[in-house]
PDB file of C-alpha atoms in Angstrom:
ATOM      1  CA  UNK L   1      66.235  23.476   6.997  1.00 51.00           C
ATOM      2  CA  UNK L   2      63.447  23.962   9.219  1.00 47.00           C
ATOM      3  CA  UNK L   3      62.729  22.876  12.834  1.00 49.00           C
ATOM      4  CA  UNK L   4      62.374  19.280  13.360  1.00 47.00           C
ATOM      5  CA  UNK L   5      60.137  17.618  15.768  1.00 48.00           C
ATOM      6  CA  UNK L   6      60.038  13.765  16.766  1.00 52.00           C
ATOM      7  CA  UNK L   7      62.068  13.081  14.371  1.00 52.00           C
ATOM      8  CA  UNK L   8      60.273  14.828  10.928  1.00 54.00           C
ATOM      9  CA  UNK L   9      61.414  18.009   9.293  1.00 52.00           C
ATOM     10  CA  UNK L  10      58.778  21.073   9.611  1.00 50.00           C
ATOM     11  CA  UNK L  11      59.252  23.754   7.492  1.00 50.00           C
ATOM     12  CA  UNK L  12      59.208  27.303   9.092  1.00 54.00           C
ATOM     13  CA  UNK L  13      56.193  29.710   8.570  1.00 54.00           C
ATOM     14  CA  UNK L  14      58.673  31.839   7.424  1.00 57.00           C
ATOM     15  CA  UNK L  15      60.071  29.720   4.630  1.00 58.00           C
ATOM     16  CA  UNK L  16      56.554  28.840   3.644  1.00 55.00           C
ATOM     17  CA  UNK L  17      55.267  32.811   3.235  1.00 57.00           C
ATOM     18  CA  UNK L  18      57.752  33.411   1.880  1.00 56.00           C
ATOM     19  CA  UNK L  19      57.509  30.878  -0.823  1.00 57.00           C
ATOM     20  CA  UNK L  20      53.964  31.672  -1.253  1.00 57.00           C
ATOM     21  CA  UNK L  21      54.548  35.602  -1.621  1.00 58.00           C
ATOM     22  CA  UNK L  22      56.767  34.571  -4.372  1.00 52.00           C
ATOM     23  CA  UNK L  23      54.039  32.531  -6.383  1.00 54.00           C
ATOM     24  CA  UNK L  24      51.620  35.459  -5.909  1.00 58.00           C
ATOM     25  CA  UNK L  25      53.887  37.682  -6.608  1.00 58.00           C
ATOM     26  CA  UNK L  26      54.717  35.597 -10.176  1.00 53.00           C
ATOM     27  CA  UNK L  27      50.679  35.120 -10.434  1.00 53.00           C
ATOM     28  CA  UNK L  28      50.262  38.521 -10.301  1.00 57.00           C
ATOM     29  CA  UNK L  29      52.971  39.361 -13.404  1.00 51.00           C
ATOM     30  CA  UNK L  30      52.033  36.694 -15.263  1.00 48.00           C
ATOM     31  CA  UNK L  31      48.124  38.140 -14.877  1.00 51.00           C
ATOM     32  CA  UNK L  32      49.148  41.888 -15.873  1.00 50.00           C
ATOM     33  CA  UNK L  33      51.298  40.450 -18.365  1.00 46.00           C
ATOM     34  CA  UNK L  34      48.811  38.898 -20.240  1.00 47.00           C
ATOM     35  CA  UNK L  35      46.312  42.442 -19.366  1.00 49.00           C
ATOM     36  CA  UNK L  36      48.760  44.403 -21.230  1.00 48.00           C
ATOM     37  CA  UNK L  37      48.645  42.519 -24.485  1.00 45.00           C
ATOM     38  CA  UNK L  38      44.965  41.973 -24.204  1.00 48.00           C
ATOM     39  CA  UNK L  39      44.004  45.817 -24.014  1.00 46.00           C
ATOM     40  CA  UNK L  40      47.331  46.706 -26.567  1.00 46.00           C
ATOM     41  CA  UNK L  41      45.171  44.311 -29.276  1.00 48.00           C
ATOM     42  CA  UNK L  42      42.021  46.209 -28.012  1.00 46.00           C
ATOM     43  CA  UNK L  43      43.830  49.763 -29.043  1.00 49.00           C
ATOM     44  CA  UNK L  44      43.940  50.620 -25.655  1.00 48.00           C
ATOM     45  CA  UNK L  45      46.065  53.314 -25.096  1.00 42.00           C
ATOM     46  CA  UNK L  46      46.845  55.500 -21.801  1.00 44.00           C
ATOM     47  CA  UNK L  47      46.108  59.101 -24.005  1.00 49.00           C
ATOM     48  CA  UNK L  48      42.749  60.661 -23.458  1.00 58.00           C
ATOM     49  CA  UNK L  49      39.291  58.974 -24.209  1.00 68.00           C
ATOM     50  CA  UNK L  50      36.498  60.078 -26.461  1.00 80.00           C
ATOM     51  CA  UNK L  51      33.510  61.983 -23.769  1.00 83.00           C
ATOM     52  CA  UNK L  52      30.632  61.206 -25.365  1.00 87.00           C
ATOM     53  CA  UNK L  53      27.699  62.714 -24.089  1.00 89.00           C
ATOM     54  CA  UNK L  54      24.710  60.299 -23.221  1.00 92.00           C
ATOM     55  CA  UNK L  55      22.742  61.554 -26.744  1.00 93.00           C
ATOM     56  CA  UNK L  56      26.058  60.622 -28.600  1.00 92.00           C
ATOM     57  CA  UNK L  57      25.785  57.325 -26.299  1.00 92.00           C
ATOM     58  CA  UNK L  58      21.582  56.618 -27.599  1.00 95.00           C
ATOM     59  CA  UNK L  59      22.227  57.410 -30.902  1.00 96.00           C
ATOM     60  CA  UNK L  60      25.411  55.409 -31.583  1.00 95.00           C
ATOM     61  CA  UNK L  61      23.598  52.811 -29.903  1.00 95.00           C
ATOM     62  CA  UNK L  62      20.597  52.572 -31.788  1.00 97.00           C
ATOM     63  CA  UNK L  63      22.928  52.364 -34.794  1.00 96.00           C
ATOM     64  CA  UNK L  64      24.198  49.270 -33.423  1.00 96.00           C
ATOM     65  CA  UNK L  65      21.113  47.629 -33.642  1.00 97.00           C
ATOM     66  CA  UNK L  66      21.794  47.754 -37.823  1.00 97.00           C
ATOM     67  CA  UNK L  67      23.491  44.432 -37.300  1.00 97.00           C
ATOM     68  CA  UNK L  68      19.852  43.106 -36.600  1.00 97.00           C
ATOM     69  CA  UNK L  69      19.656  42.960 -40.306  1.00 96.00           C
ATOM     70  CA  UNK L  70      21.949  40.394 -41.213  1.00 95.00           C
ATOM     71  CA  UNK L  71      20.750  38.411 -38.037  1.00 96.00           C
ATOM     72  CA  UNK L  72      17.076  38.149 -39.352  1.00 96.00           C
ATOM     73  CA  UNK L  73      18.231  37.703 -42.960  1.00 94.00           C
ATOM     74  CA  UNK L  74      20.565  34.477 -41.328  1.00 95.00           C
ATOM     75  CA  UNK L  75      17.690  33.793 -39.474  1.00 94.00           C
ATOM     76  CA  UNK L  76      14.860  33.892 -42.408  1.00 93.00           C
ATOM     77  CA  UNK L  77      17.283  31.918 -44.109  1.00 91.00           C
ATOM     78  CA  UNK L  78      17.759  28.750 -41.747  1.00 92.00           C
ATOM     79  CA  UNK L  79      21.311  30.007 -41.036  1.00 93.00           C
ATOM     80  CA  UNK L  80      21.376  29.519 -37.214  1.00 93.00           C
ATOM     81  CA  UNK L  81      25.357  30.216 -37.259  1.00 94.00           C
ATOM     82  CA  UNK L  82      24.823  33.533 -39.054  1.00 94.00           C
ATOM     83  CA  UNK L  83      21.965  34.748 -37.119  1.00 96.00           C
ATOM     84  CA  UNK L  84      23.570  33.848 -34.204  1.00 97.00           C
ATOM     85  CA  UNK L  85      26.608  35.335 -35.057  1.00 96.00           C
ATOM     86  CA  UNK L  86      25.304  38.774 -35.987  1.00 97.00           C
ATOM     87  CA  UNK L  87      23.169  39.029 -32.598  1.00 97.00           C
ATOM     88  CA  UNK L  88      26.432  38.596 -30.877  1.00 97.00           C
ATOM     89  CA  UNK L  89      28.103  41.683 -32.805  1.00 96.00           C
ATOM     90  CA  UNK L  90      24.675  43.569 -32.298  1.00 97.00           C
ATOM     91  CA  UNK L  91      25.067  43.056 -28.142  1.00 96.00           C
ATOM     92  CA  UNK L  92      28.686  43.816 -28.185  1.00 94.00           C
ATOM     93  CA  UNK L  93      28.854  46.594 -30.347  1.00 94.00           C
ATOM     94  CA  UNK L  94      25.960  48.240 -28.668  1.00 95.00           C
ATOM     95  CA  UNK L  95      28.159  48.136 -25.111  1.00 92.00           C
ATOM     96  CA  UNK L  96      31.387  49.205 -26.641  1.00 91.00           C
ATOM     97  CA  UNK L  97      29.922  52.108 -28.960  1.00 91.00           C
ATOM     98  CA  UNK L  98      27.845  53.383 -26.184  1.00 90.00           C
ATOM     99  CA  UNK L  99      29.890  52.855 -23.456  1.00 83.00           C
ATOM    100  CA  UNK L 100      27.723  51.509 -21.716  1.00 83.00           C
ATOM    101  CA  UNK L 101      30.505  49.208 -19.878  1.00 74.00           C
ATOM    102  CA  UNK L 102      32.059  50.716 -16.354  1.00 72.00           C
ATOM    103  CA  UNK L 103      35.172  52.470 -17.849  1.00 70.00           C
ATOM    104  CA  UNK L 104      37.912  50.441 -16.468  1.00 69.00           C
ATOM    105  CA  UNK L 105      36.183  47.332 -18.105  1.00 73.00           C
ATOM    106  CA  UNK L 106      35.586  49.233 -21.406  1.00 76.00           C
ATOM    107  CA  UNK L 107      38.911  47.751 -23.178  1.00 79.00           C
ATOM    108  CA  UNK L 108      37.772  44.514 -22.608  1.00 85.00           C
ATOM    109  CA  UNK L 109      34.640  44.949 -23.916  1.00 89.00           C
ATOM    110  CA  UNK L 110      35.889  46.703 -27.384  1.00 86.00           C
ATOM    111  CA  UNK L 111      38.495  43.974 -27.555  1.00 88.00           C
ATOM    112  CA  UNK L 112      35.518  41.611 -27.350  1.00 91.00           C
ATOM    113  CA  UNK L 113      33.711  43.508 -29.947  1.00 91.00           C
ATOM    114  CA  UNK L 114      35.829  43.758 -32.664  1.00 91.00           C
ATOM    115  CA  UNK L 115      36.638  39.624 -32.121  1.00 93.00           C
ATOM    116  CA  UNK L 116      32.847  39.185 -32.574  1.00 95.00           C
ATOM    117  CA  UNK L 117      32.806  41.524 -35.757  1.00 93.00           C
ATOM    118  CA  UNK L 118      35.785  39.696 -37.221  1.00 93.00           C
ATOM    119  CA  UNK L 119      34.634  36.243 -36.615  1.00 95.00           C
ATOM    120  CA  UNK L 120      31.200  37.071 -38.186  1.00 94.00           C
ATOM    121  CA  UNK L 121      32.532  39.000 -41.346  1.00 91.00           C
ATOM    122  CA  UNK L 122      34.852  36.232 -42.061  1.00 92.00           C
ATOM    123  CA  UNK L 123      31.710  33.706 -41.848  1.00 92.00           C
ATOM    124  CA  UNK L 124      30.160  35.976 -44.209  1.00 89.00           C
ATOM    125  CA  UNK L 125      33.379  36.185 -46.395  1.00 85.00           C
ATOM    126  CA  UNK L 126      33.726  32.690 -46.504  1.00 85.00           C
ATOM    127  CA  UNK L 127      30.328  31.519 -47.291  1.00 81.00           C
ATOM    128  CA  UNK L 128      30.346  33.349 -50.051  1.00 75.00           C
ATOM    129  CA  UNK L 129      33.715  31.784 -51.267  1.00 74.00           C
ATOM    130  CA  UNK L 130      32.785  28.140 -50.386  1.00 66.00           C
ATOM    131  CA  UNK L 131      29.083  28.440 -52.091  1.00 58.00           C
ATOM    132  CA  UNK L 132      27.538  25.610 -53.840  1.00 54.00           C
ATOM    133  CA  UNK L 133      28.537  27.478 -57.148  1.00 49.00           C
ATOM    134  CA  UNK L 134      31.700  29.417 -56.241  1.00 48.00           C
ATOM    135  CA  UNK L 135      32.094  33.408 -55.424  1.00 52.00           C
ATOM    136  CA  UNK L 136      28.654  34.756 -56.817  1.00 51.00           C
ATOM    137  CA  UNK L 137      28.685  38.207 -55.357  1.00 57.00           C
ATOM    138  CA  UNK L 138      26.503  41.933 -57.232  1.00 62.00           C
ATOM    139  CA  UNK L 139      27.690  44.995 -57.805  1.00 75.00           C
ATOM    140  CA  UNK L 140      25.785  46.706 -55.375  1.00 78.00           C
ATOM    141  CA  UNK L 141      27.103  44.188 -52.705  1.00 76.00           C
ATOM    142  CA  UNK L 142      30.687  45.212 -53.724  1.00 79.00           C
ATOM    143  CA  UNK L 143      29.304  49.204 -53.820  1.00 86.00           C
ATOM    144  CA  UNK L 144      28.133  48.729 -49.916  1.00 87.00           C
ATOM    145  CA  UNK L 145      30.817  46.838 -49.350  1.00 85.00           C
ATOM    146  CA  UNK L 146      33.192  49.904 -50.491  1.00 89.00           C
ATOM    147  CA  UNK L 147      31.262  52.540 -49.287  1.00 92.00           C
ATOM    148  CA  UNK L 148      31.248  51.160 -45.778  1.00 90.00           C
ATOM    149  CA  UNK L 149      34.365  50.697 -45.604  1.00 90.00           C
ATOM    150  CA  UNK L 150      34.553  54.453 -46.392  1.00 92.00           C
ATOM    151  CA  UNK L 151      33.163  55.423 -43.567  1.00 91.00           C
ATOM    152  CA  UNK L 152      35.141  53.351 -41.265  1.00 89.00           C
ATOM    153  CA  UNK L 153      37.969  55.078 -42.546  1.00 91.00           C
ATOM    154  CA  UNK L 154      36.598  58.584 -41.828  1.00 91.00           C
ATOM    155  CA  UNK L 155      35.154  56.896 -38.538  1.00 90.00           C
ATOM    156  CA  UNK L 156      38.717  55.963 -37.223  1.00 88.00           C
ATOM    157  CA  UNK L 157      40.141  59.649 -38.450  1.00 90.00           C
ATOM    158  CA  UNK L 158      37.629  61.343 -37.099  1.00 89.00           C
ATOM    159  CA  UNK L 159      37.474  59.168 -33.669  1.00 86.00           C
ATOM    160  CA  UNK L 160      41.116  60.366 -33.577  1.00 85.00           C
ATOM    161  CA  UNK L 161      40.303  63.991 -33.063  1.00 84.00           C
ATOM    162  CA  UNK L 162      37.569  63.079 -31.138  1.00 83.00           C
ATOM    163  CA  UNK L 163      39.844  62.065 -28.204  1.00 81.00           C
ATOM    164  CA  UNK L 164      42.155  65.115 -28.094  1.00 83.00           C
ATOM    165  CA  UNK L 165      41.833  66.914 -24.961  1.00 79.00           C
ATOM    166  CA  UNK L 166      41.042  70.433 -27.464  1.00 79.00           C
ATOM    167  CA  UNK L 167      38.034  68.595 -28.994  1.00 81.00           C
ATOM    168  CA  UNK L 168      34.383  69.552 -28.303  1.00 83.00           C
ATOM    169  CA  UNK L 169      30.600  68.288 -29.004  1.00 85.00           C
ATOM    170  CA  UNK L 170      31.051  68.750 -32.737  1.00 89.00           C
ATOM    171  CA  UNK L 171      33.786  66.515 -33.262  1.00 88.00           C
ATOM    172  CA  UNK L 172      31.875  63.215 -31.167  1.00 90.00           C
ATOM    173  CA  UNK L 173      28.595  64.252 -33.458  1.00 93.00           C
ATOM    174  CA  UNK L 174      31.317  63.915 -36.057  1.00 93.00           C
ATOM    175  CA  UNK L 175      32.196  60.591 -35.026  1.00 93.00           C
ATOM    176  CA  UNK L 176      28.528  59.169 -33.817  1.00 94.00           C
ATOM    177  CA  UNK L 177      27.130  59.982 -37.627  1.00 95.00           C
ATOM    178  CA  UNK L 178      30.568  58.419 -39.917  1.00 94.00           C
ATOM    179  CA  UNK L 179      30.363  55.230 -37.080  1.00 94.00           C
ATOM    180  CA  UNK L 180      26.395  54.896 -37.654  1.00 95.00           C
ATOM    181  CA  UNK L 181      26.851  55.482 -41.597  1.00 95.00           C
ATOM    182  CA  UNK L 182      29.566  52.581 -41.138  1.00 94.00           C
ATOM    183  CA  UNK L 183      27.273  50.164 -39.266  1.00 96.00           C
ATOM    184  CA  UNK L 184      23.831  50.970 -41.529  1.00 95.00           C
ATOM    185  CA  UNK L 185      26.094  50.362 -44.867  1.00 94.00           C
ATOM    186  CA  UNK L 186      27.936  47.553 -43.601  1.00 94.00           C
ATOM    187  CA  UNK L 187      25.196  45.382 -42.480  1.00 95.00           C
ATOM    188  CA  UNK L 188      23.102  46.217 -45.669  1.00 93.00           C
ATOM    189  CA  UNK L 189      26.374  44.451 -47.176  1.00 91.00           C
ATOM    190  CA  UNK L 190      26.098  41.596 -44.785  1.00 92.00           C
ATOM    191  CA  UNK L 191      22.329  40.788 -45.351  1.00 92.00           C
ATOM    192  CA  UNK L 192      22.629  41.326 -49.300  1.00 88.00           C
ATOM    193  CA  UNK L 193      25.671  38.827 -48.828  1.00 85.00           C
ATOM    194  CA  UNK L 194      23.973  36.341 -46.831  1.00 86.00           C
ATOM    195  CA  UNK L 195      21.342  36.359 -48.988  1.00 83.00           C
ATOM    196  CA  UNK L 196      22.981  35.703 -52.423  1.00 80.00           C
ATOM    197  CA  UNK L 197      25.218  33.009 -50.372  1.00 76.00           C
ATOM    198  CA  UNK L 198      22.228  31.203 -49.027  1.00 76.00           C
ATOM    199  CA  UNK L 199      18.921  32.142 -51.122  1.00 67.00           C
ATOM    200  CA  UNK L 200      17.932  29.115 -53.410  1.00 65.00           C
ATOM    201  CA  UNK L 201      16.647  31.257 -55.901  1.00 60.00           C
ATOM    202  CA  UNK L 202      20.246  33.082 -56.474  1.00 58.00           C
ATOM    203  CA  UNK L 203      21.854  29.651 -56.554  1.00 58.00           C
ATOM    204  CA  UNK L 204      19.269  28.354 -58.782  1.00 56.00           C
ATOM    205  CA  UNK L 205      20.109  31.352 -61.205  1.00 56.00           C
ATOM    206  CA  UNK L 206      23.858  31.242 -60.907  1.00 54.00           C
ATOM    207  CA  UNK L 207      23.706  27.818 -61.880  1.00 56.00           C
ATOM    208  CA  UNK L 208      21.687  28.419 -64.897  1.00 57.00           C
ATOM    209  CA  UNK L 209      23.594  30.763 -66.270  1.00 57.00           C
ATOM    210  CA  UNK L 210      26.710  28.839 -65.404  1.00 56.00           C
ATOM    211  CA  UNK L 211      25.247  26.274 -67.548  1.00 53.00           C
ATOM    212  CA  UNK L 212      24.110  28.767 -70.306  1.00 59.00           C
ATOM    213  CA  UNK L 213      27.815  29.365 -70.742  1.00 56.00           C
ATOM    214  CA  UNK L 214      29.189  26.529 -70.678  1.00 60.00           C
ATOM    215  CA  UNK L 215      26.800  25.048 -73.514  1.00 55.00           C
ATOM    216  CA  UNK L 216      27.549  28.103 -75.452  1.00 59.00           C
ATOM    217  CA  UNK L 217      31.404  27.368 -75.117  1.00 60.00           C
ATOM    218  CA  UNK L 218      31.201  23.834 -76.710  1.00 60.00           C
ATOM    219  CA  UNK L 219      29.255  25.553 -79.547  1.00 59.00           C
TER     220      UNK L 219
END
């Protein structure tokens, strides 16, 4: 059990590397352990990756900056969480859509981005649901709201091809203008959302013609 001198037990170096190789060694599985399921919810996969070209890169990039909508709309509207919010999906998105990350950090950063993007739609979502006078949402909110999702959809098939070792230049320009078309669409969606959730005059008008039907009912 050790060597033993005057009397008290000291443990070998031996016995105590050993012992310590074994934590690090359990550190070090529990740490790519919890990697792997980080950059599997990040869609992370070991298959090729899209090679954008730094054009694709600007222009992707600037489309990013769509989300800067919504922000200012929060932002004009004394919504500090919304604004707030949306500037967060603005800086993330621009990184992970342009790439702009080193590449073995990349994963991280698009798992990062589509956390921000969720967190902020379902503030969106939820305002709208929890108004002062219900779910008061247009038609052309609901039309944006379809059509961007529309191009996600093509975005995510087209991204697909994108990052097959066959594809070329035309398939990323592909790509760059469906994700772009997905980000201008979707934050027009945002900002006409925020706006009917948090604009006095919309409330002011819902509630009116809340009231118009109700006093027509009990006629």
């Amino acid at each position: 059990c050790g060597r033993v001198s005057h009397g008290c037990p000291v443990t070998s170096s031996s016995g105590l590397g050993l012992r310590m190789t074994k934590s690090t060694s359990i550190q070090q599985s529990f740490s790519t352990a919890v990697q792997s399921q980080l950059q599997l919810l990040a869609g992370r996969t070991d298959g090729p990756v899209m090679r954008k070209t730094l054009p694709q890169r600007v222009v992707v990039s600037i489309s990013c900056l769509c989300y800067l909508i919504p922000s200012i709309t929060y932002l004009i509207l004394n919504d500090q969480k919304g604004f707030f919010l949306y500037a967060n999906v603005t800086f993330w998105s621009v990184l992970a859509d342009g790439s702009w990350a080193p590449s073995h950090h990349h994963w991280l950063i698009t798992l990062t981005d589509k956390w921000s993007a969720s967190l902020a739609g379902a503030y969106t979502f939820v305002s709208l649901l929890t108004g002062e006078f219900g779910f008061v949402v247009s038609i052309a909110a609901v039309i944006l709201t379809l059509v961007s999702l529309y191009f996600l959809k093509k975005s995510r098939e087209i991204g697909t091809k994108a990052k097959k070792p066959d594809a070329n230049a035309s398939h990323v320009w592909m790509w760059v203008w469906s994700h772009s078309a997905w980000h201008l669409v979707s934050s027009l969606a945002v900002a006409l959302g925020a706006f009917i959730a948090n604009d006095p005059g919309v409330k002011a008008a819902a509630a009116a013609s809340e009231y118009r039907h109700i006093h027509h009912s009990e006629l």
